[in-house]
């Protein structure tokens, strides 16, 4: 059955129709055409469970807003999107129903007049898979900085992604079995793959091109930040905490290169904080209290940029991890006092 829409101009919305024309007399389009328009123009936000820091696809939000549909794509976004509630009586978002607002915020500092760009796809998909997906779903060839950098070594990038996936499957198995020897072997395997990723980054640094951005090497590294996260987690479970802490620190740096102000940045900062809190129990860090406080402030800042919220919500949503950090700070204080 046909679905009523604003006007025939809706049929060419993705081709740049005049928005004012959409408010004219209703007409109808086929269901397939409407579904195609929604697929191309709807905006989705991920839902993250803050207790586990895991993605929950069942809770993801999605909606169709005419103005928001006009944001162009870049695999290196400079804005982030979330949903909200207007609070208007009778609005779709009223009284706990679906949110009726889409909120777009700057992900990083920008110049006046700079185009605002969203990332339409999963940010860590290899360019060899990401570009065809964008072409199939949205009908364009992406030529952003990330795509241009990664496409120079797309075959190796796909190889690295497959090998990282395989190593992370072995990590899951070893963790279930609680096999320390297997876990340590996985850590070494992940380190070897990350080292090969770094070899190509070094080539990009040693042979800069005028056609590539100055941070080309970090854009390349950042595409595999999820593998570095896996390395950090595996090292942590294997008891190789110094390596875990170094890997978490690397994650924090790289995520700012490829997905700033997203939940991924907040997630990695909280994982970094948790690693520091655990490491503080063993007096090996030169100034653990200062490190924890710095990580706390950085995590709060990332949370506020991601959710546009205040400190109270940060404390409310992350109470257990913050309590652990507070206990670690108190323990460090007592240790320092007894050493005086």
Short mmCIF file of C-alpha atoms in Angstrom, two decimals:
data_model
loop_
_atom_site.label_atom_id
_atom_site.label_comp_id
_atom_site.label_asym_id
_atom_site.label_seq_id
_atom_site.Cartn_x
_atom_site.Cartn_y
_atom_site.Cartn_z
CA UNK A 1 0.00 0.00 0.00
CA UNK A 2 1.28 3.49 -0.82
CA UNK A 3 2.33 5.74 2.05
CA UNK A 4 1.29 9.45 2.04
CA UNK A 5 4.20 11.88 2.06
CA UNK A 6 4.55 15.67 1.90
CA UNK A 7 4.95 16.10 -1.85
CA UNK A 8 6.54 14.59 -4.98
CA UNK A 9 9.72 16.45 -4.02
CA UNK A 10 10.20 13.84 -1.26
CA UNK A 11 11.01 11.35 -4.01
CA UNK A 12 14.15 13.33 -4.86
CA UNK A 13 15.06 14.47 -1.36
CA UNK A 14 18.42 12.71 -1.55
CA UNK A 15 19.08 14.60 -4.79
CA UNK A 16 18.78 18.02 -3.17
CA UNK A 17 15.09 18.91 -3.32
CA UNK A 18 13.94 22.29 -2.01
CA UNK A 19 12.81 21.70 1.59
CA UNK A 20 10.01 24.26 1.28
CA UNK A 21 8.43 22.23 -1.50
CA UNK A 22 8.04 19.31 0.89
CA UNK A 23 5.33 21.20 2.76
CA UNK A 24 2.92 21.29 -0.19
CA UNK A 25 -0.12 19.09 -0.74
CA UNK A 26 0.25 15.38 0.16
CA UNK A 27 0.69 12.70 -2.48
CA UNK A 28 1.80 9.08 -2.30
CA UNK A 29 4.84 6.96 -3.09
CA UNK A 30 5.49 3.26 -3.10
CA UNK A 31 6.58 1.67 0.14
CA UNK A 32 9.88 0.67 -1.45
CA UNK A 33 10.65 4.26 -2.44
CA UNK A 34 9.85 5.56 1.03
CA UNK A 35 11.98 2.84 2.61
CA UNK A 36 14.85 3.78 0.30
CA UNK A 37 14.52 7.47 1.23
CA UNK A 38 14.42 6.63 4.94
CA UNK A 39 17.44 4.34 4.65
CA UNK A 40 19.47 7.09 3.05
CA UNK A 41 18.27 10.02 5.15
CA UNK A 42 17.37 8.71 8.61
CA UNK A 43 19.87 9.39 11.37
CA UNK A 44 20.73 6.74 13.92
CA UNK A 45 22.49 7.00 17.27
CA UNK A 46 24.09 4.13 19.15
CA UNK A 47 23.01 3.14 22.64
CA UNK A 48 25.76 2.27 25.09
CA UNK A 49 25.26 0.52 28.40
CA UNK A 50 27.34 2.62 30.77
CA UNK A 51 27.73 -0.15 33.35
CA UNK A 52 29.46 -2.48 30.90
CA UNK A 53 30.59 0.11 28.30
CA UNK A 54 29.12 -2.21 25.65
CA UNK A 55 27.01 -1.31 22.62
CA UNK A 56 23.33 -2.34 22.82
CA UNK A 57 21.86 -2.39 19.32
CA UNK A 58 18.39 -3.18 20.68
CA UNK A 59 18.29 0.26 22.32
CA UNK A 60 19.67 2.25 19.35
CA UNK A 61 17.67 5.32 18.36
CA UNK A 62 16.70 6.28 14.83
CA UNK A 63 14.62 9.05 13.28
CA UNK A 64 14.06 11.09 10.15
CA UNK A 65 14.59 14.85 10.34
CA UNK A 66 14.65 16.90 7.14
CA UNK A 67 17.44 19.28 8.12
CA UNK A 68 19.54 16.54 9.76
CA UNK A 69 19.23 14.46 6.58
CA UNK A 70 21.21 17.12 4.72
CA UNK A 71 24.44 16.67 6.70
CA UNK A 72 27.10 15.28 4.41
CA UNK A 73 29.32 12.35 5.31
CA UNK A 74 32.96 12.07 6.23
CA UNK A 75 34.70 9.05 7.76
CA UNK A 76 36.49 11.72 9.80
CA UNK A 77 33.48 13.44 11.36
CA UNK A 78 33.63 16.87 13.01
CA UNK A 79 30.19 16.64 14.67
CA UNK A 80 28.45 13.99 16.75
CA UNK A 81 24.75 13.23 16.86
CA UNK A 82 22.43 12.17 19.66
CA UNK A 83 18.70 12.14 20.34
CA UNK A 84 16.84 14.16 22.95
CA UNK A 85 13.43 15.20 24.22
CA UNK A 86 11.82 18.56 23.59
CA UNK A 87 9.57 18.38 26.65
CA UNK A 88 6.66 19.82 24.67
CA UNK A 89 3.26 18.51 25.81
CA UNK A 90 2.00 15.95 23.37
CA UNK A 91 5.33 15.63 21.55
CA UNK A 92 6.46 12.18 20.52
CA UNK A 93 9.23 12.39 23.10
CA UNK A 94 6.90 13.33 25.95
CA UNK A 95 6.51 11.05 29.01
CA UNK A 96 9.18 8.52 28.24
CA UNK A 97 8.23 7.84 24.63
CA UNK A 98 10.62 7.95 21.67
CA UNK A 99 12.84 11.08 21.54
CA UNK A 100 11.62 13.79 19.19
CA UNK A 101 14.82 15.84 18.86
CA UNK A 102 18.08 15.21 17.11
CA UNK A 103 21.01 17.06 18.70
CA UNK A 104 24.20 17.73 16.74
CA UNK A 105 27.29 19.01 18.57
CA UNK A 106 30.80 19.92 17.51
CA UNK A 107 33.23 17.04 18.00
CA UNK A 108 36.29 19.28 17.82
CA UNK A 109 37.32 22.89 17.31
CA UNK A 110 36.32 24.22 13.89
CA UNK A 111 36.75 27.37 11.84
CA UNK A 112 33.85 29.64 10.93
CA UNK A 113 32.23 28.48 7.70
CA UNK A 114 33.64 24.96 7.91
CA UNK A 115 31.20 22.29 6.70
CA UNK A 116 29.63 20.12 9.41
CA UNK A 117 30.15 16.44 8.64
CA UNK A 118 28.69 13.25 10.13
CA UNK A 119 30.01 9.73 9.82
CA UNK A 120 27.26 7.56 8.31
CA UNK A 121 28.95 4.20 8.99
CA UNK A 122 30.81 2.20 11.63
CA UNK A 123 34.05 4.17 12.06
CA UNK A 124 36.45 1.22 12.18
CA UNK A 125 35.36 -0.72 9.12
CA UNK A 126 38.32 -1.20 6.73
CA UNK A 127 38.25 1.17 3.77
CA UNK A 128 37.98 -1.79 1.39
CA UNK A 129 34.58 -2.54 2.94
CA UNK A 130 33.57 0.97 4.00
CA UNK A 131 33.78 2.63 0.59
CA UNK A 132 31.65 0.00 -1.23
CA UNK A 133 29.04 0.21 1.54
CA UNK A 134 28.80 3.99 1.17
CA UNK A 135 28.53 3.61 -2.59
CA UNK A 136 25.79 0.97 -2.37
CA UNK A 137 23.66 2.61 0.31
CA UNK A 138 24.25 6.32 -0.30
CA UNK A 139 25.42 6.41 -3.90
CA UNK A 140 28.72 8.29 -3.58
CA UNK A 141 32.45 7.61 -3.54
CA UNK A 142 34.01 8.86 -0.32
CA UNK A 143 37.29 10.73 -0.75
CA UNK A 144 37.81 11.99 2.79
CA UNK A 145 41.25 12.17 4.41
CA UNK A 146 40.86 8.79 6.09
CA UNK A 147 39.78 7.04 2.91
CA UNK A 148 42.64 8.54 0.92
CA UNK A 149 45.20 7.49 3.55
CA UNK A 150 43.84 3.98 4.08
CA UNK A 151 43.30 3.30 0.37
CA UNK A 152 47.08 3.46 -0.17
CA UNK A 153 47.37 0.20 1.77
CA UNK A 154 43.79 -1.12 1.59
CA UNK A 155 44.77 -4.75 0.96
CA UNK A 156 47.10 -4.80 3.97
CA UNK A 157 44.46 -3.01 6.03
CA UNK A 158 41.91 -5.72 5.27
CA UNK A 159 44.49 -8.37 6.10
CA UNK A 160 45.30 -6.73 9.44
CA UNK A 161 41.60 -6.40 10.31
CA UNK A 162 40.99 -10.10 9.60
CA UNK A 163 44.02 -11.14 11.65
CA UNK A 164 43.00 -8.90 14.55
CA UNK A 165 39.49 -10.37 14.45
CA UNK A 166 40.95 -13.87 14.57
CA UNK A 167 43.28 -13.01 17.46
CA UNK A 168 40.39 -11.48 19.42
CA UNK A 169 38.36 -14.67 18.97
CA UNK A 170 41.27 -16.59 20.50
CA UNK A 171 41.30 -14.05 23.34
CA UNK A 172 37.61 -14.70 24.07
CA UNK A 173 38.25 -18.45 24.16
CA UNK A 174 41.31 -18.14 26.40
CA UNK A 175 39.45 -15.80 28.77
CA UNK A 176 36.55 -18.25 29.08
CA UNK A 177 39.01 -21.04 29.82
CA UNK A 178 41.01 -18.78 32.18
CA UNK A 179 44.12 -20.09 30.51
CA UNK A 180 46.94 -17.68 31.35
CA UNK A 181 49.39 -19.30 28.93
CA UNK A 182 46.93 -18.93 26.03
CA UNK A 183 46.14 -15.37 27.08
CA UNK A 184 49.81 -14.45 27.05
CA UNK A 185 50.16 -16.01 23.60
CA UNK A 186 47.22 -13.90 22.36
CA UNK A 187 48.89 -10.76 23.74
CA UNK A 188 52.06 -11.56 21.80
CA UNK A 189 50.04 -12.23 18.64
CA UNK A 190 48.15 -8.93 18.95
CA UNK A 191 51.39 -7.05 19.61
CA UNK A 192 52.91 -8.53 16.46
CA UNK A 193 49.95 -7.41 14.31
CA UNK A 194 49.93 -3.92 15.84
CA UNK A 195 53.68 -3.71 15.18
CA UNK A 196 53.03 -4.44 11.48
CA UNK A 197 50.36 -1.72 11.42
CA UNK A 198 53.01 0.58 12.88
CA UNK A 199 55.46 -0.32 10.10
CA UNK A 200 53.11 1.18 7.52
CA UNK A 201 52.52 4.19 9.77
CA UNK A 202 56.28 4.71 9.80
CA UNK A 203 56.34 4.62 5.99
CA UNK A 204 53.65 7.31 5.91
CA UNK A 205 55.68 9.44 8.33
CA UNK A 206 58.95 8.98 6.47
CA UNK A 207 57.42 9.66 3.05
CA UNK A 208 54.90 12.50 3.47
CA UNK A 209 52.77 13.46 0.49
CA UNK A 210 51.35 16.88 -0.26
CA UNK A 211 48.02 15.26 -1.11
CA UNK A 212 47.68 13.70 2.34
CA UNK A 213 47.00 15.37 5.72
CA UNK A 214 49.86 15.99 8.14
CA UNK A 215 48.47 13.38 10.56
CA UNK A 216 48.19 10.65 7.90
CA UNK A 217 50.13 8.15 10.01
CA UNK A 218 47.81 8.60 13.01
CA UNK A 219 44.74 8.29 10.79
CA UNK A 220 46.11 4.97 9.59
CA UNK A 221 46.88 3.82 13.14
CA UNK A 222 43.49 5.02 14.38
CA UNK A 223 41.64 2.72 12.00
CA UNK A 224 42.95 -0.20 14.08
CA UNK A 225 42.36 1.33 17.52
CA UNK A 226 39.86 -1.45 18.25
CA UNK A 227 42.71 -3.95 17.90
CA UNK A 228 44.82 -1.94 20.33
CA UNK A 229 41.87 -2.04 22.72
CA UNK A 230 41.81 -5.82 22.37
CA UNK A 231 45.53 -5.89 23.12
CA UNK A 232 44.96 -3.79 26.24
CA UNK A 233 42.17 -6.05 27.49
CA UNK A 234 44.13 -9.24 26.79
CA UNK A 235 47.24 -7.88 28.52
CA UNK A 236 45.10 -6.82 31.49
CA UNK A 237 43.52 -10.27 31.90
CA UNK A 238 46.92 -11.93 31.42
CA UNK A 239 48.31 -9.87 34.29
CA UNK A 240 50.64 -7.86 32.04
CA UNK A 241 49.36 -4.60 33.47
CA UNK A 242 52.15 -2.30 32.32
CA UNK A 243 51.51 -3.36 28.72
CA UNK A 244 47.77 -3.00 29.25
CA UNK A 245 48.18 0.53 30.58
CA UNK A 246 50.41 1.51 27.65
CA UNK A 247 47.85 0.11 25.19
CA UNK A 248 44.95 1.94 26.85
CA UNK A 249 46.96 5.15 26.69
CA UNK A 250 47.50 4.51 22.99
CA UNK A 251 43.76 3.99 22.48
CA UNK A 252 43.00 7.35 24.06
CA UNK A 253 45.39 9.10 21.70
CA UNK A 254 44.25 7.32 18.53
CA UNK A 255 40.50 7.62 19.09
CA UNK A 256 40.84 11.40 19.13
CA UNK A 257 42.31 11.15 15.62
CA UNK A 258 39.46 9.17 14.02
CA UNK A 259 36.34 9.47 16.22
CA UNK A 260 36.63 12.47 18.58
CA UNK A 261 33.90 13.20 21.13
CA UNK A 262 32.13 9.91 20.39
CA UNK A 263 31.24 7.32 22.99
CA UNK A 264 34.31 5.41 21.82
CA UNK A 265 36.50 8.19 23.19
CA UNK A 266 34.63 8.19 26.50
CA UNK A 267 34.80 4.38 26.64
CA UNK A 268 38.57 4.30 26.15
CA UNK A 269 39.10 7.03 28.72
CA UNK A 270 37.05 5.11 31.27
CA UNK A 271 38.97 1.93 30.51
CA UNK A 272 42.19 3.89 30.96
CA UNK A 273 40.90 5.15 34.33
CA UNK A 274 39.96 1.63 35.38
CA UNK A 275 43.42 0.35 34.42
CA UNK A 276 45.10 3.12 36.42
CA UNK A 277 42.85 2.37 39.40
CA UNK A 278 43.83 -1.30 39.28
CA UNK A 279 47.52 -0.50 38.81
CA UNK A 280 47.43 1.89 41.78
CA UNK A 281 47.05 -1.12 44.07
CA UNK A 282 50.63 -2.03 43.11
CA UNK A 283 53.06 0.83 43.87
CA UNK A 284 54.84 0.86 40.50
CA UNK A 285 53.64 4.14 39.01
CA UNK A 286 55.72 7.23 39.89
CA UNK A 287 52.67 9.39 40.70
CA UNK A 288 49.52 7.22 40.59
CA UNK A 289 47.31 9.74 42.37
CA UNK A 290 48.04 12.47 39.84
CA UNK A 291 47.55 10.03 36.94
CA UNK A 292 44.13 8.95 38.25
CA UNK A 293 42.98 12.53 38.78
CA UNK A 294 44.08 13.50 35.28
CA UNK A 295 42.28 10.49 33.80
CA UNK A 296 39.14 11.35 35.81
CA UNK A 297 39.05 14.90 34.49
CA UNK A 298 39.64 13.71 30.93
CA UNK A 299 36.86 11.10 31.19
CA UNK A 300 34.42 13.68 32.56
CA UNK A 301 35.31 16.08 29.74
CA UNK A 302 34.76 13.35 27.12
CA UNK A 303 31.42 12.45 28.71
CA UNK A 304 30.26 16.06 28.59
CA UNK A 305 31.31 16.43 24.94
CA UNK A 306 29.59 13.18 24.01
CA UNK A 307 26.33 13.73 25.91
CA UNK A 308 26.28 17.52 26.40
CA UNK A 309 25.58 16.94 30.09
CA UNK A 310 26.88 18.22 33.41
CA UNK A 311 29.03 16.68 36.14
CA UNK A 312 26.04 15.38 38.07
CA UNK A 313 24.99 13.04 35.27
CA UNK A 314 28.60 11.90 34.83
CA UNK A 315 28.73 10.92 38.52
CA UNK A 316 25.27 9.35 38.46
CA UNK A 317 25.90 7.20 35.37
CA UNK A 318 29.41 6.07 36.34
CA UNK A 319 29.10 5.75 40.10
CA UNK A 320 30.78 2.33 40.53
CA UNK A 321 33.91 3.18 38.53
CA UNK A 322 34.16 6.55 40.25
CA UNK A 323 33.87 4.88 43.65
CA UNK A 324 36.69 2.52 42.69
CA UNK A 325 38.82 5.50 41.67
CA UNK A 326 38.04 7.25 44.95
CA UNK A 327 39.02 4.17 46.94
CA UNK A 328 42.30 3.97 45.00
CA UNK A 329 43.03 7.65 45.74
CA UNK A 330 42.33 7.11 49.46
CA UNK A 331 44.60 4.06 49.49
CA UNK A 332 47.37 6.01 47.76
CA UNK A 333 46.96 8.83 50.28
CA UNK A 334 47.26 6.44 53.24
CA UNK A 335 50.29 4.78 51.66
CA UNK A 336 52.02 8.11 51.11
CA UNK A 337 51.21 9.26 54.65
CA UNK A 338 52.65 6.11 56.22
CA UNK A 339 55.82 6.52 54.14
CA UNK A 340 56.47 10.02 55.53
#
